[in-house]
Amino acid sequence: MSTPVTVAEVPADVTHDLRRAVLRPGAGDVAWPGDDDPDTVHLAARAPDGRVLGVVRLSPAPCPWRAARAPWQLRGMATDPAARGTGVGRLLLDACLAAVAERGGDLLWCHARTTAAGFYERFGLTVVTAPYDKPGIGPHVGMVRELRESRS
Ligand SMILES: CC(C)(COP(=O)(O)OP(=O)(O)OC[C@H]1O[C@@H](n2cnc3c(N)ncnc32)[C@H](O)[C@@H]1OP(=O)(O)O)[C@@H](O)C(=O)NCCC(=O)NCCS
C-alpha cells in the first residue's frame, strides 16, 4: 500500500512533537538554537489528514570535517515509528538534497546516529569520522555529501 505523503516547508514548532517523541524522549524544550534563523529550513512530511509523519531541519553551518563554499547542516531528522519503512524518510531526504541545492549549497553534512548511518548512506552521504559519543544521546559519526550547484 502506498500512502500519498507530501513534504513542505513548515514553521519550527511543527517539528517539535516528533523531535520530542523520537529524538529527545522526556525533554521539555525541544527548540534549538538557530531554529528561528531566517535561513533555517524546517521540512515536514504529512499524511493526507495533516498528521506529521517526519521532520528535519536544514541550516547553513560550517562543516567540522570538510571545507566547502556553502555547507549546510542536516539536523533533527525523525520519522514516526508507525510510518517507518514506508518511504517517509526517503521523501524527506530527497527534499533536503533539493532544498540545499536550490539554495546554492555545495555540501550537506550531519552528526549521524550510528544507527541511522546506513540510512544516510543510501542517499550518498559518507562517513568521514570515527564514532564519537553525544552525551545522553549515544554514538554518532560525521557524514557528508557534496552537492552540485543547481543555480548559477
Ligand atoms: C532514520 C529514519 C529517519 C529513517 O526513516 P524511514 O522513514 O524509516 O526511512 P524510509 O522508509 O524512507 O527508508 C528509506 C530507505 O532507507 C532504508 N533505511 C531506513 N532506515 C535505515 C537504517 N537505520 N539503516 C539502514 N537503512 C535504513 C530503508 O530500508 C529504505 O531502503 P529502500 O529504499 O532500499 O527500501 C528513521 O528510522 C528514524 O526516525 N529513526 C530514529 C531517529 C533517528 O535516528 N534519526 C536520525 C538522527 S541522526
mmCIF file of C-alpha atoms and ligand atoms in Angstrom:
data_model
loop_
_atom_site.group_PDB
_atom_site.id
_atom_site.type_symbol
_atom_site.label_atom_id
_atom_site.label_comp_id
_atom_site.label_asym_id
_atom_site.label_seq_id
_atom_site.Cartn_x
_atom_site.Cartn_y
_atom_site.Cartn_z
ATOM 1 C CA MET A 1 0.000 0.000 0.000
ATOM 2 C CA SER A 2 1.404 3.395 -0.852
ATOM 3 C CA THR A 3 0.490 6.434 1.194
ATOM 4 C CA PRO A 4 0.302 9.814 -0.523
ATOM 5 C CA VAL A 5 2.634 11.763 1.706
ATOM 6 C CA THR A 6 3.660 15.332 0.940
ATOM 7 C CA VAL A 7 6.698 17.298 2.079
ATOM 8 C CA ALA A 8 6.612 21.039 2.677
ATOM 9 C CA GLU A 9 8.442 23.782 4.499
ATOM 10 C CA VAL A 10 6.893 24.417 7.917
ATOM 11 C CA PRO A 11 7.406 26.642 10.975
ATOM 12 C CA ALA A 12 9.810 25.223 13.555
ATOM 13 C CA ASP A 13 7.127 24.364 16.086
ATOM 14 C CA VAL A 14 5.535 21.844 13.704
ATOM 15 C CA THR A 15 8.638 19.698 14.194
ATOM 16 C CA HIS A 16 8.533 19.732 17.983
ATOM 17 C CA ASP A 17 6.236 16.800 18.738
ATOM 18 C CA LEU A 18 8.275 14.340 16.664
ATOM 19 C CA ARG A 19 11.542 15.757 17.944
ATOM 20 C CA ARG A 20 10.294 15.172 21.481
ATOM 21 C CA ALA A 21 8.847 11.722 20.794
ATOM 22 C CA VAL A 22 11.725 10.316 18.733
ATOM 23 C CA LEU A 23 14.895 12.319 19.300
ATOM 24 C CA ARG A 24 14.667 13.726 22.829
ATOM 25 C CA PRO A 25 12.282 11.497 24.820
ATOM 26 C CA GLY A 26 11.418 13.162 28.092
ATOM 27 C CA ALA A 27 12.769 16.544 27.070
ATOM 28 C CA GLY A 28 10.613 19.537 27.779
ATOM 29 C CA ASP A 29 12.058 22.176 25.497
ATOM 30 C CA VAL A 30 12.931 20.890 22.043
ATOM 31 C CA ALA A 31 13.501 24.286 20.433
ATOM 32 C CA TRP A 32 17.154 24.503 19.367
ATOM 33 C CA PRO A 33 19.434 27.465 18.775
ATOM 34 C CA GLY A 34 19.136 28.569 15.183
ATOM 35 C CA ASP A 35 15.616 27.203 14.706
ATOM 36 C CA ASP A 36 14.260 30.672 14.050
ATOM 37 C CA ASP A 37 17.155 31.985 11.972
ATOM 38 C CA PRO A 38 15.825 33.321 8.689
ATOM 39 C CA ASP A 39 17.954 30.922 6.636
ATOM 40 C CA THR A 40 16.942 27.820 8.598
ATOM 41 C CA VAL A 41 14.558 25.497 6.772
ATOM 42 C CA HIS A 42 12.206 23.086 8.527
ATOM 43 C CA LEU A 43 10.575 20.378 6.441
ATOM 44 C CA ALA A 44 7.695 18.145 7.433
ATOM 45 C CA ALA A 45 6.220 15.122 5.703
ATOM 46 C CA ARG A 46 2.479 14.915 6.269
ATOM 47 C CA ALA A 47 -0.228 12.352 5.678
ATOM 48 C CA PRO A 48 -3.297 13.476 3.727
ATOM 49 C CA ASP A 49 -5.086 14.132 7.039
ATOM 50 C CA GLY A 50 -2.316 16.524 8.096
ATOM 51 C CA ARG A 51 -0.583 14.227 10.559
ATOM 52 C CA VAL A 52 3.131 14.912 10.736
ATOM 53 C CA LEU A 53 4.986 11.717 9.778
ATOM 54 C CA GLY A 54 8.520 13.045 9.535
ATOM 55 C CA VAL A 55 10.580 16.155 10.203
ATOM 56 C CA VAL A 56 14.037 17.538 9.524
ATOM 57 C CA ARG A 57 15.918 20.811 9.810
ATOM 58 C CA LEU A 58 18.474 22.335 7.436
ATOM 59 C CA SER A 59 20.670 25.315 8.181
ATOM 60 C CA PRO A 60 23.793 26.906 6.743
ATOM 61 C CA ALA A 61 26.684 25.967 9.022
ATOM 62 C CA PRO A 62 30.405 25.275 8.635
ATOM 63 C CA CYS A 63 31.231 21.596 8.323
ATOM 64 C CA PRO A 64 33.641 20.406 11.043
ATOM 65 C CA TRP A 65 35.380 17.967 8.675
ATOM 66 C CA ARG A 66 35.313 19.328 5.112
ATOM 67 C CA ALA A 67 35.993 22.694 3.544
ATOM 68 C CA ALA A 68 33.084 23.923 1.447
ATOM 69 C CA ARG A 69 31.897 27.183 -0.043
ATOM 70 C CA ALA A 70 28.297 26.822 1.139
ATOM 71 C CA PRO A 71 27.896 23.985 3.661
ATOM 72 C CA TRP A 72 24.513 23.079 5.150
ATOM 73 C CA GLN A 73 23.851 21.003 8.241
ATOM 74 C CA LEU A 74 21.034 18.464 8.425
ATOM 75 C CA ARG A 75 19.664 18.041 11.934
ATOM 76 C CA GLY A 76 16.624 16.719 13.756
ATOM 77 C CA MET A 77 15.706 14.028 11.229
ATOM 78 C CA ALA A 78 12.945 11.800 12.590
ATOM 79 C CA THR A 79 10.039 9.791 11.269
ATOM 80 C CA ASP A 80 7.014 8.495 13.125
ATOM 81 C CA PRO A 81 7.838 4.946 14.266
ATOM 82 C CA ALA A 82 4.483 3.777 12.895
ATOM 83 C CA ALA A 83 5.454 5.038 9.436
ATOM 84 C CA ARG A 84 8.999 3.660 9.289
ATOM 85 C CA GLY A 85 9.972 1.695 6.238
ATOM 86 C CA THR A 86 7.247 3.274 4.107
ATOM 87 C CA GLY A 87 9.438 5.814 2.347
ATOM 88 C CA VAL A 88 8.808 8.878 4.523
ATOM 89 C CA GLY A 89 12.498 9.225 5.323
ATOM 90 C CA ARG A 90 13.320 8.939 1.634
ATOM 91 C CA LEU A 91 10.847 11.694 0.726
ATOM 92 C CA LEU A 92 12.390 13.956 3.349
ATOM 93 C CA LEU A 93 15.997 13.233 2.410
ATOM 94 C CA ASP A 94 15.280 13.795 -1.275
ATOM 95 C CA ALA A 95 13.588 17.082 -0.334
ATOM 96 C CA CYS A 96 16.615 18.042 1.773
ATOM 97 C CA LEU A 97 19.007 17.490 -1.112
ATOM 98 C CA ALA A 98 16.772 19.528 -3.416
ATOM 99 C CA ALA A 99 16.308 22.335 -0.872
ATOM 100 C CA VAL A 100 20.030 22.696 -0.230
ATOM 101 C CA ALA A 101 20.870 22.598 -3.938
ATOM 102 C CA GLU A 102 18.189 25.206 -4.669
ATOM 103 C CA ARG A 103 19.778 27.480 -2.083
ATOM 104 C CA GLY A 104 23.211 27.128 -3.647
ATOM 105 C CA GLY A 105 24.607 24.731 -1.046
ATOM 106 C CA ASP A 106 27.560 22.615 -2.115
ATOM 107 C CA LEU A 107 27.838 20.306 0.902
ATOM 108 C CA LEU A 108 25.335 18.563 3.168
ATOM 109 C CA TRP A 109 26.658 17.250 6.481
ATOM 110 C CA CYS A 110 25.328 15.832 9.729
ATOM 111 C CA HIS A 111 26.170 14.301 13.054
ATOM 112 C CA ALA A 112 24.532 10.943 12.311
ATOM 113 C CA ARG A 113 23.479 8.460 14.953
ATOM 114 C CA THR A 114 25.380 5.294 14.144
ATOM 115 C CA THR A 115 22.015 3.508 13.980
ATOM 116 C CA ALA A 116 20.967 5.838 11.130
ATOM 117 C CA ALA A 117 24.261 5.926 9.209
ATOM 118 C CA GLY A 118 23.085 3.200 6.825
ATOM 119 C CA PHE A 119 20.012 5.272 6.022
ATOM 120 C CA TYR A 120 22.098 8.324 5.112
ATOM 121 C CA GLU A 121 24.478 6.183 3.064
ATOM 122 C CA ARG A 122 21.569 5.288 0.816
ATOM 123 C CA PHE A 123 21.419 8.967 -0.124
ATOM 124 C CA GLY A 124 25.074 9.370 -0.940
ATOM 125 C CA LEU A 125 26.382 10.594 2.392
ATOM 126 C CA THR A 126 29.620 9.011 3.525
ATOM 127 C CA VAL A 127 31.086 8.523 6.962
ATOM 128 C CA VAL A 128 34.134 10.752 7.455
ATOM 129 C CA THR A 129 34.887 10.333 11.167
ATOM 130 C CA ALA A 130 35.448 7.685 13.769
ATOM 131 C CA PRO A 131 32.462 7.160 16.095
ATOM 132 C CA TYR A 132 32.063 9.758 18.845
ATOM 133 C CA ASP A 133 29.630 9.999 21.715
ATOM 134 C CA LYS A 134 26.996 12.665 22.168
ATOM 135 C CA PRO A 135 26.297 12.616 25.889
ATOM 136 C CA GLY A 136 22.789 11.483 26.667
ATOM 137 C CA ILE A 137 22.099 10.534 23.055
ATOM 138 C CA GLY A 138 24.670 7.944 22.031
ATOM 139 C CA PRO A 139 27.279 7.150 19.400
ATOM 140 C CA HIS A 140 27.454 9.267 16.256
ATOM 141 C CA VAL A 141 29.573 9.540 13.118
ATOM 142 C CA GLY A 142 30.226 12.555 10.934
ATOM 143 C CA MET A 143 28.747 12.222 7.438
ATOM 144 C CA VAL A 144 28.980 14.421 4.346
ATOM 145 C CA ARG A 145 27.759 14.585 0.779
ATOM 146 C CA GLU A 146 28.969 17.029 -1.819
ATOM 147 C CA LEU A 147 26.275 18.602 -3.972
ATOM 148 C CA ARG A 148 26.299 20.007 -7.430
ATOM 149 C CA GLU A 149 25.184 23.583 -7.659
ATOM 150 C CA SER A 150 21.823 23.916 -9.368
ATOM 151 C CA ARG A 151 21.905 27.689 -9.773
ATOM 152 C CA SER A 152 24.477 29.877 -11.453
HETATM 153 C C1 LIG B 1 16.454 7.000 10.217
HETATM 154 C C2 LIG B 1 14.987 7.284 9.899
HETATM 155 C C3 LIG B 1 14.775 8.786 9.727
HETATM 156 C C4 LIG B 1 14.642 6.568 8.566
HETATM 157 O O1 LIG B 1 13.309 6.879 8.228
HETATM 158 P P1 LIG B 1 12.315 5.856 7.463
HETATM 159 O O2 LIG B 1 11.022 6.599 7.333
HETATM 160 O O3 LIG B 1 12.303 4.543 8.126
HETATM 161 O O4 LIG B 1 13.047 5.717 6.057
HETATM 162 P P2 LIG B 1 12.444 5.092 4.678
HETATM 163 O O5 LIG B 1 11.323 4.169 4.963
HETATM 164 O O6 LIG B 1 12.175 6.194 3.739
HETATM 165 O O7 LIG B 1 13.701 4.261 4.161
HETATM 166 C C5 LIG B 1 14.457 4.646 3.026
HETATM 167 C C6 LIG B 1 15.481 3.566 2.769
HETATM 168 O O8 LIG B 1 16.441 3.574 3.849
HETATM 169 C C7 LIG B 1 16.478 2.292 4.462
HETATM 170 N N1 LIG B 1 16.687 2.527 5.898
HETATM 171 C C8 LIG B 1 15.850 3.115 6.772
HETATM 172 N N2 LIG B 1 16.408 3.192 7.983
HETATM 173 C C9 LIG B 1 17.630 2.620 7.869
HETATM 174 C C10 LIG B 1 18.699 2.412 8.774
HETATM 175 N N3 LIG B 1 18.619 2.798 10.056
HETATM 176 N N4 LIG B 1 19.834 1.816 8.301
HETATM 177 C C11 LIG B 1 19.933 1.432 7.011
HETATM 178 N N5 LIG B 1 18.934 1.628 6.106
HETATM 179 C C12 LIG B 1 17.816 2.203 6.535
HETATM 180 C C13 LIG B 1 15.148 1.650 4.169
HETATM 181 O O9 LIG B 1 15.239 0.258 4.213
HETATM 182 C C14 LIG B 1 14.880 2.166 2.770
HETATM 183 O O10 LIG B 1 15.605 1.423 1.849
HETATM 184 P P3 LIG B 1 14.977 1.061 0.400
HETATM 185 O O11 LIG B 1 14.734 2.373 -0.287
HETATM 186 O O12 LIG B 1 16.020 0.237 -0.240
HETATM 187 O O13 LIG B 1 13.703 0.352 0.673
HETATM 188 C C15 LIG B 1 14.040 6.728 10.998
HETATM 189 O O14 LIG B 1 14.336 5.364 11.200
HETATM 190 C C16 LIG B 1 14.128 7.431 12.343
HETATM 191 O O15 LIG B 1 13.461 8.445 12.579
HETATM 192 N N6 LIG B 1 14.958 6.894 13.242
HETATM 193 C C17 LIG B 1 15.059 7.385 14.625
HETATM 194 C C18 LIG B 1 15.630 8.775 14.708
HETATM 195 C C19 LIG B 1 16.988 8.861 14.087
HETATM 196 O O16 LIG B 1 17.871 8.041 14.297
HETATM 197 N N7 LIG B 1 17.158 9.945 13.302
HETATM 198 C C20 LIG B 1 18.426 10.246 12.691
HETATM 199 C C21 LIG B 1 19.206 11.095 13.633
HETATM 200 S S1 LIG B 1 20.864 11.362 13.047
#
